[in-house]
Amino acid sequence: MNKEELARLIYELIGPKSNIKDLTNCMTRVRVQLHKEPSDESLKAIKGVMGVNHSGEELQIIIGPGKAAAIKKLIQGMMDAEPEIEEKTEMSTETQSKIEEKVEVSSEVQPIKENEAPLKEPHVTKEKPIEAKKSVQDLAKAAKVGDGKELHKAIKEKNATPAKLFLKKIANIFMPIIPAFIGCGLITGIINIIIKIDPSLASLPFVKILMLAGSAVFFGLNLFVGVNASKEFGGTPIIGGVLAAVLTQPALNGIEFMGMSFIAGRGGVIAVILIAAFAAYLENLLHRIVPDILDLFVTPLLTIIISTFAALMICQPLGGFLAESIGQVATKAIAGGGAITGFVLGGTFLPMVMVGIHQGLTPIHAQLLASFGVNILLPILAMAGAGQVGASCAVYFKTQNQALKKTV
């Protein structure tokens, strides 16, 4: 099945356009938020869909590496090709009909005369008693085969914990940057291998340009994170980028204010995420306070001024402390933990991948690279993937199920 056909079959289940609240993708999954979700079984029945996962309100359709971005783009094209539905007109018509029904009912109600029994209250004005919220266990006991909507909804609500929602936000900040990590990382790795073979090649202008391209993602990482974080927290993306630039500018070195000496880049991406969240909150607060006629000028001005000092005096020291703590903990765990550290890290990484929150570790990876030039955690985490490859090979050679073999 080609990509166009796969995208069409998926869209037939998750569409139309009015049913899709949000559409994104990561490296292996098409991620959607829908008003009404299709059954997992109907999606899994599509040849080319490897699985389905739920994270809060997000439905994750597992397509596989190299395909998710293309399928998402094709689905987006189908959405864009759909004619716009005049939802407002339909809504107003529906509302009007409801109003007319209420007027008709109210006109039938007559005033109570003397010595006459009171009329019964029209049924339309009665409100149903609020039912107690059922637990996941209660819904599981009451659920029938083929009817798991309430159970599925309860499970999603139970899993939408603040910790998972926070990790999801962190993942959304870094997912758009991952292709740049891959491209620049491969360039750097290839160039380093070439230079190891022949060190004299490092002086060639062509090689120098490639080395520059390989390090570009880390040079601009704080800016990229600032833009994405501000967008994720509900602020203006470019303001997040501006504040990241404030924390990163070399001119910051040597400036002292109120007994504090500032260092450019201190706190790394952690400080940037903190100030982006603060600035987004402040900006939205100012939008509600500042009069509309002044909002365009006053809100960004105050947001940048206040957030700049908050970034330098609060977020940067706090981010620096957290970044240094992460480096020390990781180094000591690897040096002294031995097999126990490897078991814990390797054993928990794949379950995190399964539920889609592994990208929440990206700030730690980025901070380790910025601090030490290497990521000492990644080789251990990669062993989890190596074990999965070994298990997949065993299944491939042992299974008699041809469909499963093709999936592997």
CSV table of C-alpha atoms in Angstrom, one decimal:
chain,number,residue,atom,x,y,z
A,1,MET,CA,0.0,0.0,0.0
A,2,ASN,CA,1.4,3.4,-1.0
A,3,LYS,CA,1.4,6.4,1.3
A,4,GLU,CA,-1.4,8.2,-0.5
A,5,GLU,CA,-3.7,5.2,0.0
A,6,LEU,CA,-2.7,4.8,3.7
A,7,ALA,CA,-3.3,8.5,4.4
A,8,ARG,CA,-6.7,8.3,2.7
A,9,LEU,CA,-7.9,5.3,4.7
A,10,ILE,CA,-6.7,6.9,8.0
A,11,TYR,CA,-8.5,10.2,7.1
A,12,GLU,CA,-11.7,8.4,6.3
A,13,LEU,CA,-11.7,7.3,10.0
A,14,ILE,CA,-10.5,10.4,11.7
A,15,GLY,CA,-12.1,13.0,9.4
A,16,PRO,CA,-13.7,15.1,8.3
A,17,LYS,CA,-11.8,18.4,8.8
A,18,SER,CA,-14.4,19.6,11.4
A,19,ASN,CA,-13.7,16.5,13.6
A,20,ILE,CA,-9.9,17.3,13.8
A,21,LYS,CA,-8.9,19.7,16.5
A,22,ASP,CA,-5.1,19.3,16.1
A,23,LEU,CA,-2.8,17.4,13.7
A,24,THR,CA,0.9,16.9,14.3
A,25,ASN,CA,3.5,14.2,14.0
A,26,CYS,CA,6.7,12.9,15.6
A,27,MET,CA,9.3,10.6,14.1
A,28,THR,CA,7.1,7.5,14.1
A,29,ARG,CA,3.5,8.6,14.9
A,30,VAL,CA,0.7,10.8,13.5
A,31,ARG,CA,-0.7,12.6,16.5
A,32,VAL,CA,-4.2,13.9,16.4
A,33,GLN,CA,-6.8,15.4,18.8
A,34,LEU,CA,-10.4,14.6,17.7
A,35,HIS,CA,-13.9,15.6,18.7
A,36,LYS,CA,-14.9,12.0,18.1
A,37,GLU,CA,-12.4,9.2,17.9
A,38,PRO,CA,-12.8,6.0,15.8
A,39,SER,CA,-12.2,2.6,17.5
A,40,ASP,CA,-8.7,1.4,17.9
A,41,GLU,CA,-9.6,-1.8,16.1
A,42,SER,CA,-10.7,0.0,13.0
A,43,LEU,CA,-7.4,1.9,12.8
A,44,LYS,CA,-5.3,-1.2,13.5
A,45,ALA,CA,-7.1,-3.0,10.7
A,46,ILE,CA,-5.5,-0.7,8.2
A,47,LYS,CA,-2.6,-2.3,6.5
A,48,GLY,CA,0.4,0.0,7.4
A,49,VAL,CA,-0.8,1.1,10.8
A,50,MET,CA,1.5,-0.6,13.3
A,51,GLY,CA,-0.4,0.3,16.4
A,52,VAL,CA,-2.4,2.9,18.3
A,53,ASN,CA,-1.7,4.7,21.6
A,54,HIS,CA,-3.5,7.3,23.7
A,55,SER,CA,-1.9,10.1,25.7
A,56,GLY,CA,-4.5,12.3,27.4
A,57,GLU,CA,-6.7,13.7,24.6
A,58,GLU,CA,-4.2,12.8,21.9
A,59,LEU,CA,-4.6,9.8,19.6
A,60,GLN,CA,-1.3,8.5,18.4
A,61,ILE,CA,-1.3,6.4,15.2
A,62,ILE,CA,1.9,4.5,14.9
A,63,ILE,CA,3.1,4.5,11.3
A,64,GLY,CA,6.9,3.9,11.6
A,65,PRO,CA,10.0,6.0,11.0
A,66,GLY,CA,10.2,7.8,7.8
A,67,LYS,CA,6.5,7.7,7.1
A,68,ALA,CA,4.8,9.7,9.8
A,69,ALA,CA,5.7,13.1,8.5
A,70,ALA,CA,4.6,12.2,4.9
A,71,ILE,CA,1.3,10.7,6.1
A,72,LYS,CA,0.6,13.8,8.2
A,73,LYS,CA,1.4,16.1,5.3
A,74,LEU,CA,-1.0,14.1,3.0
A,75,ILE,CA,-3.8,14.2,5.6
A,76,GLN,CA,-3.2,18.0,6.0
A,77,GLY,CA,-3.6,18.3,2.3
A,78,MET,CA,-6.9,16.4,2.4
A,79,MET,CA,-8.1,18.7,5.1
A,80,ASP,CA,-7.1,21.8,3.2
A,81,ALA,CA,-8.9,20.5,0.1
A,82,GLU,CA,-12.2,20.2,2.0
A,83,PRO,CA,-14.7,23.1,1.6
A,84,GLU,CA,-15.2,25.3,4.6
A,85,ILE,CA,-18.4,24.5,6.5
A,86,GLU,CA,-20.3,27.5,7.8
A,87,GLU,CA,-20.4,26.2,11.4
A,88,LYS,CA,-21.5,29.6,12.8
A,89,THR,CA,-24.6,29.6,10.5
A,90,GLU,CA,-25.6,26.1,11.5
A,91,MET,CA,-25.1,26.8,15.1
A,92,SER,CA,-27.2,29.9,15.0
A,93,THR,CA,-30.0,27.9,13.3
A,94,GLU,CA,-29.8,25.2,15.8
A,95,THR,CA,-29.9,27.7,18.7
A,96,GLN,CA,-32.8,29.4,17.1
A,97,SER,CA,-34.8,26.2,16.9
A,98,LYS,CA,-34.1,25.5,20.6
A,99,ILE,CA,-35.3,28.9,21.6
A,100,GLU,CA,-38.5,28.5,19.6
A,101,GLU,CA,-39.1,25.2,21.3
A,102,LYS,CA,-38.7,26.8,24.7
A,103,VAL,CA,-41.0,29.6,23.7
A,104,GLU,CA,-43.7,27.1,22.6
A,105,VAL,CA,-43.5,25.2,25.8
A,106,SER,CA,-43.6,28.3,28.0
A,107,SER,CA,-46.7,29.6,26.1
A,108,GLU,CA,-48.6,26.5,27.1
A,109,VAL,CA,-48.1,27.2,30.7
A,110,GLN,CA,-51.1,29.1,32.2
A,111,PRO,CA,-51.2,31.0,35.4
A,112,ILE,CA,-52.7,29.1,38.4
A,113,LYS,CA,-56.2,30.1,39.3
A,114,GLU,CA,-57.8,30.1,42.8
A,115,ASN,CA,-58.9,26.6,44.1
A,116,GLU,CA,-57.2,25.0,41.2
A,117,ALA,CA,-54.5,22.4,41.5
A,118,PRO,CA,-51.1,23.7,40.4
A,119,LEU,CA,-50.0,22.5,37.0
A,120,LYS,CA,-47.2,20.1,36.6
A,121,GLU,CA,-43.9,21.7,35.8
A,122,PRO,CA,-43.1,21.3,32.1
A,123,HIS,CA,-40.6,18.4,31.6
A,124,VAL,CA,-38.3,20.6,29.6
A,125,THR,CA,-37.4,22.7,32.6
A,126,LYS,CA,-36.4,19.8,34.8
A,127,GLU,CA,-32.8,19.0,35.1
A,128,LYS,CA,-31.5,15.5,35.5
A,129,PRO,CA,-29.8,14.8,38.7
A,130,ILE,CA,-26.0,14.7,38.4
A,131,GLU,CA,-24.7,11.2,38.5
A,132,ALA,CA,-21.8,10.3,40.6
A,133,LYS,CA,-18.6,10.0,38.5
A,134,LYS,CA,-17.9,6.3,38.0
A,135,SER,CA,-14.4,4.9,38.5
A,136,VAL,CA,-12.5,3.0,35.9
A,137,GLN,CA,-13.2,-0.2,37.8
A,138,ASP,CA,-16.9,0.4,37.9
A,139,LEU,CA,-17.1,1.2,34.2
A,140,ALA,CA,-15.0,-1.9,33.3
A,141,LYS,CA,-17.4,-4.1,35.2
A,142,ALA,CA,-20.4,-2.6,33.5
A,143,ALA,CA,-18.9,-2.4,30.0
A,144,LYS,CA,-20.3,-4.7,27.3
A,145,VAL,CA,-18.4,-6.2,24.4
A,146,GLY,CA,-17.9,-3.6,21.7
A,147,ASP,CA,-19.1,-0.7,23.9
A,148,GLY,CA,-16.1,0.8,25.7
A,149,LYS,CA,-16.5,4.5,25.0
A,150,GLU,CA,-17.1,5.4,28.7
A,151,LEU,CA,-14.4,3.1,29.9
A,152,HIS,CA,-12.0,4.6,27.3
A,153,LYS,CA,-12.9,8.1,28.3
A,154,ALA,CA,-12.4,7.3,32.0
A,155,ILE,CA,-9.0,5.8,31.3
A,156,LYS,CA,-7.9,8.9,29.3
A,157,GLU,CA,-9.0,11.2,32.1
A,158,LYS,CA,-7.2,9.1,34.7
A,159,ASN,CA,-4.0,9.1,32.6
A,160,ALA,CA,-4.1,12.9,32.1
A,161,THR,CA,-2.0,13.5,35.2
A,162,PRO,CA,-0.2,16.9,35.6
A,163,ALA,CA,3.2,15.0,35.2
A,164,LYS,CA,2.2,13.4,31.9
A,165,LEU,CA,0.8,16.7,30.6
A,166,PHE,CA,4.0,18.5,31.5
A,167,LEU,CA,6.1,15.9,29.8
A,168,LYS,CA,3.9,16.1,26.8
A,169,LYS,CA,4.5,19.9,26.6
A,170,ILE,CA,8.2,19.3,26.9
A,171,ALA,CA,8.1,16.7,24.1
A,172,ASN,CA,6.1,19.2,21.9
A,173,ILE,CA,8.9,21.8,22.4
A,174,PHE,CA,11.6,19.5,21.1
A,175,MET,CA,9.9,17.4,18.5
A,176,PRO,CA,10.2,20.0,15.8
A,177,ILE,CA,14.0,20.3,16.5
A,178,ILE,CA,14.7,16.5,16.2
A,179,PRO,CA,15.3,16.5,12.4
A,180,ALA,CA,17.9,19.2,12.9
A,181,PHE,CA,19.6,17.1,15.6
A,182,ILE,CA,19.6,14.1,13.3
A,183,GLY,CA,21.0,16.1,10.3
A,184,CYS,CA,23.6,18.1,12.1
A,185,GLY,CA,24.6,15.0,14.2
A,186,LEU,CA,25.2,12.9,11.2
A,187,ILE,CA,27.3,15.7,9.6
A,188,THR,CA,29.4,16.0,12.7
A,189,GLY,CA,29.9,12.3,13.1
A,190,ILE,CA,30.9,11.8,9.4
A,191,ILE,CA,33.4,14.7,9.5
A,192,ASN,CA,34.9,13.5,12.8
A,193,ILE,CA,35.5,10.0,11.2
A,194,ILE,CA,37.1,11.6,8.2
A,195,ILE,CA,39.4,13.8,10.3
A,196,LYS,CA,40.4,10.8,12.4
A,197,ILE,CA,41.5,9.0,9.2
A,198,ASP,CA,43.3,12.1,7.8
A,199,PRO,CA,43.8,15.0,10.3
A,200,SER,CA,45.1,17.3,7.5
A,201,LEU,CA,41.6,17.4,5.9
A,202,ALA,CA,40.4,19.6,8.8
A,203,SER,CA,42.1,22.6,7.2
A,204,LEU,CA,40.1,22.4,4.0
A,205,PRO,CA,37.5,25.1,3.6
A,206,PHE,CA,34.9,22.5,2.5
A,207,VAL,CA,35.4,20.5,5.7
A,208,LYS,CA,35.3,23.7,7.8
A,209,ILE,CA,31.9,24.7,6.3
A,210,LEU,CA,30.5,21.2,7.0
A,211,MET,CA,31.8,21.4,10.6
A,212,LEU,CA,30.0,24.8,10.9
A,213,ALA,CA,26.8,23.2,9.6
A,214,GLY,CA,27.1,20.3,12.0
A,215,SER,CA,27.3,22.6,15.0
A,216,ALA,CA,24.6,25.0,13.9
A,217,VAL,CA,21.8,23.3,15.7
A,218,PHE,CA,23.6,23.7,19.0
A,219,PHE,CA,24.6,27.3,18.3
A,220,GLY,CA,20.9,28.3,17.8
A,221,LEU,CA,19.4,25.7,20.2
A,222,ASN,CA,18.3,28.2,22.9
A,223,LEU,CA,16.5,30.3,20.3
A,224,PHE,CA,14.7,27.4,18.8
A,225,VAL,CA,13.6,26.2,22.2
A,226,GLY,CA,12.5,29.7,23.2
A,227,VAL,CA,10.2,30.0,20.1
A,228,ASN,CA,8.7,26.5,20.5
A,229,ALA,CA,8.3,26.8,24.3
A,230,SER,CA,6.5,30.1,24.1
A,231,LYS,CA,4.2,28.7,21.5
A,232,GLU,CA,3.5,25.6,23.6
A,233,PHE,CA,2.8,27.7,26.8
A,234,GLY,CA,0.4,30.0,24.9
A,235,GLY,CA,2.6,33.0,24.3
A,236,THR,CA,3.9,34.8,21.3
A,237,PRO,CA,6.6,32.6,19.8
A,238,ILE,CA,9.0,35.3,18.8
A,239,ILE,CA,9.0,36.8,22.3
A,240,GLY,CA,10.2,33.5,23.6
A,241,GLY,CA,13.0,33.6,21.0
A,242,VAL,CA,13.9,37.2,22.0
A,243,LEU,CA,14.2,36.2,25.7
A,244,ALA,CA,16.3,33.2,24.8
A,245,ALA,CA,18.6,35.6,22.9
A,246,VAL,CA,18.9,37.8,26.0
A,247,LEU,CA,20.1,34.8,28.0
A,248,THR,CA,22.5,33.8,25.2
A,249,GLN,CA,24.1,37.0,24.0
A,250,PRO,CA,27.9,37.1,24.6
A,251,ALA,CA,27.5,40.8,25.6
A,252,LEU,CA,25.9,39.6,28.8
A,253,ASN,CA,29.3,38.4,30.1
A,254,GLY,CA,30.7,40.8,32.7
A,255,ILE,CA,27.6,42.7,33.4
A,256,GLU,CA,26.9,43.1,37.1
A,257,PHE,CA,23.5,44.2,38.6
A,258,MET,CA,22.4,44.2,42.2
A,259,GLY,CA,25.4,42.1,43.2
A,260,MET,CA,24.8,39.5,40.5
A,261,SER,CA,27.3,38.8,37.8
A,262,PHE,CA,25.8,37.3,34.6
A,263,ILE,CA,27.1,34.6,32.3
A,264,ALA,CA,25.9,34.2,28.8
A,265,GLY,CA,24.2,30.8,28.2
A,266,ARG,CA,24.1,29.8,31.9
A,267,GLY,CA,21.2,27.4,32.6
A,268,GLY,CA,20.9,26.4,28.9
A,269,VAL,CA,17.6,25.2,27.6
A,270,ILE,CA,16.2,24.7,31.1
A,271,ALA,CA,16.5,28.5,31.8
A,272,VAL,CA,14.9,29.2,28.4
A,273,ILE,CA,11.9,26.9,29.1
A,274,LEU,CA,11.4,28.6,32.5
A,275,ILE,CA,11.4,32.1,31.2
A,276,ALA,CA,9.3,31.2,28.2
A,277,ALA,CA,6.6,29.8,30.5
A,278,PHE,CA,6.8,32.9,32.7
A,279,ALA,CA,6.6,35.3,29.7
A,280,ALA,CA,3.6,33.5,28.2
A,281,TYR,CA,1.7,33.7,31.5
A,282,LEU,CA,2.6,37.4,31.9
A,283,GLU,CA,1.7,38.2,28.3
A,284,ASN,CA,-1.8,36.6,28.6
A,285,LEU,CA,-2.3,38.4,31.9
A,286,LEU,CA,-1.4,41.8,30.3
A,287,HIS,CA,-3.8,41.1,27.4
A,288,ARG,CA,-6.6,41.0,30.0
A,289,ILE,CA,-5.5,44.1,31.8
A,290,VAL,CA,-4.3,46.5,29.2
A,291,PRO,CA,-7.0,48.4,27.2
A,292,ASP,CA,-7.4,47.3,23.7
A,293,ILE,CA,-6.3,50.6,22.2
A,294,LEU,CA,-2.9,50.2,23.9
A,295,ASP,CA,-2.5,46.4,23.9
A,296,LEU,CA,-0.5,46.2,20.7
A,297,PHE,CA,2.2,48.4,22.1
A,298,VAL,CA,2.2,48.1,25.8
A,299,THR,CA,1.8,44.3,26.2
A,300,PRO,CA,5.0,43.3,24.3
A,301,LEU,CA,6.9,46.2,25.8
A,302,LEU,CA,6.1,45.2,29.4
A,303,THR,CA,6.4,41.5,28.7
A,304,ILE,CA,10.0,41.8,27.3
A,305,ILE,CA,11.2,44.3,30.0
A,306,ILE,CA,9.8,42.4,33.0
A,307,SER,CA,10.7,39.0,31.6
A,308,THR,CA,14.3,40.1,30.8
A,309,PHE,CA,15.0,40.9,34.5
A,310,ALA,CA,13.1,37.8,35.6
A,311,ALA,CA,15.2,35.7,33.2
A,312,LEU,CA,18.5,37.1,34.4
A,313,MET,CA,17.7,37.3,38.2
A,314,ILE,CA,15.5,34.2,38.7
A,315,CYS,CA,15.4,31.8,35.7
A,316,GLN,CA,19.1,31.8,34.8
A,317,PRO,CA,20.3,31.1,38.4
A,318,LEU,CA,17.6,28.5,38.9
A,319,GLY,CA,18.3,26.9,35.4
A,320,GLY,CA,22.0,26.9,36.1
A,321,PHE,CA,21.5,25.1,39.4
A,322,LEU,CA,19.2,22.5,37.8
A,323,ALA,CA,21.6,22.0,34.8
A,324,GLU,CA,24.6,21.5,37.1
A,325,SER,CA,22.6,19.1,39.3
A,326,ILE,CA,21.6,17.0,36.3
A,327,GLY,CA,25.2,16.8,35.1
A,328,GLN,CA,26.4,15.7,38.6
A,329,VAL,CA,23.7,13.2,39.2
A,330,ALA,CA,24.1,11.6,35.7
A,331,THR,CA,27.9,11.4,36.1
A,332,LYS,CA,27.8,9.9,39.6
A,333,ALA,CA,25.0,7.4,38.6
A,334,ILE,CA,27.0,6.2,35.6
A,335,ALA,CA,30.3,6.1,37.6
A,336,GLY,CA,29.0,4.4,40.7
A,337,GLY,CA,25.7,2.7,39.7
A,338,GLY,CA,27.1,0.0,37.5
A,339,ALA,CA,24.7,-2.6,36.3
A,340,ILE,CA,21.9,-1.3,38.5
A,341,THR,CA,21.9,2.1,36.7
A,342,GLY,CA,21.9,0.3,33.4
A,343,PHE,CA,19.0,-1.9,34.3
A,344,VAL,CA,16.9,1.0,35.6
A,345,LEU,CA,17.6,3.3,32.6
A,346,GLY,CA,17.4,0.6,30.0
A,347,GLY,CA,14.3,-1.0,31.5
A,348,THR,CA,12.3,2.1,31.8
A,349,PHE,CA,13.2,3.8,28.5
A,350,LEU,CA,11.1,1.6,26.1
A,351,PRO,CA,7.9,1.9,28.2
A,352,MET,CA,8.4,5.7,28.1
A,353,VAL,CA,8.6,5.4,24.3
A,354,MET,CA,5.5,3.4,24.2
A,355,VAL,CA,3.4,6.1,25.9
A,356,GLY,CA,5.1,8.8,24.0
A,357,ILE,CA,6.8,10.7,26.8
A,358,HIS,CA,10.4,9.8,26.1
A,359,GLN,CA,10.9,13.2,24.4
A,360,GLY,CA,10.6,14.7,27.8
A,361,LEU,CA,14.2,13.6,28.4
A,362,THR,CA,15.4,15.7,25.5
A,363,PRO,CA,16.2,18.8,27.7
A,364,ILE,CA,18.5,16.5,29.8
A,365,HIS,CA,20.2,15.2,26.7
A,366,ALA,CA,20.7,18.7,25.3
A,367,GLN,CA,22.0,20.0,28.6
A,368,LEU,CA,24.5,17.1,28.9
A,369,LEU,CA,25.8,17.8,25.4
A,370,ALA,CA,26.1,21.5,26.1
A,371,SER,CA,27.9,20.9,29.4
A,372,PHE,CA,30.2,18.0,28.6
A,373,GLY,CA,30.2,17.7,24.8
A,374,VAL,CA,28.9,14.1,25.1
A,375,ASN,CA,25.7,12.5,26.3
A,376,ILE,CA,26.7,9.8,28.7
A,377,LEU,CA,23.1,8.5,29.1
A,378,LEU,CA,22.4,7.8,25.5
A,379,PRO,CA,24.6,4.7,25.0
A,380,ILE,CA,22.8,3.1,28.0
A,381,LEU,CA,19.4,4.0,26.7
A,382,ALA,CA,20.4,2.8,23.2
A,383,MET,CA,20.9,-0.7,24.7
A,384,ALA,CA,17.1,-0.9,25.3
A,385,GLY,CA,16.6,-0.4,21.6
A,386,ALA,CA,19.4,-3.0,20.9
A,387,GLY,CA,17.5,-5.5,23.1
A,388,GLN,CA,14.3,-4.8,21.2
A,389,VAL,CA,16.1,-5.4,17.9
A,390,GLY,CA,17.3,-8.8,19.2
A,391,ALA,CA,13.8,-9.7,20.4
A,392,SER,CA,12.4,-8.7,17.0
A,393,CYS,CA,14.9,-10.9,15.2
A,394,ALA,CA,14.0,-13.8,17.3
A,395,VAL,CA,10.3,-13.3,16.6
A,396,TYR,CA,11.0,-12.9,12.8
A,397,PHE,CA,12.9,-16.2,12.6
A,398,LYS,CA,10.6,-18.2,15.0
A,399,THR,CA,7.1,-17.1,14.1
A,400,GLN,CA,4.9,-18.8,11.5
A,401,ASN,CA,2.5,-15.9,11.3
A,402,GLN,CA,3.3,-14.2,8.0
A,403,ALA,CA,1.5,-10.9,8.9
A,404,LEU,CA,3.5,-10.6,12.1
A,405,LYS,CA,6.7,-11.4,10.2
A,406,LYS,CA,6.0,-8.7,7.7
A,407,THR,CA,5.3,-6.2,10.5
A,408,VAL,CA,8.6,-7.1,12.2
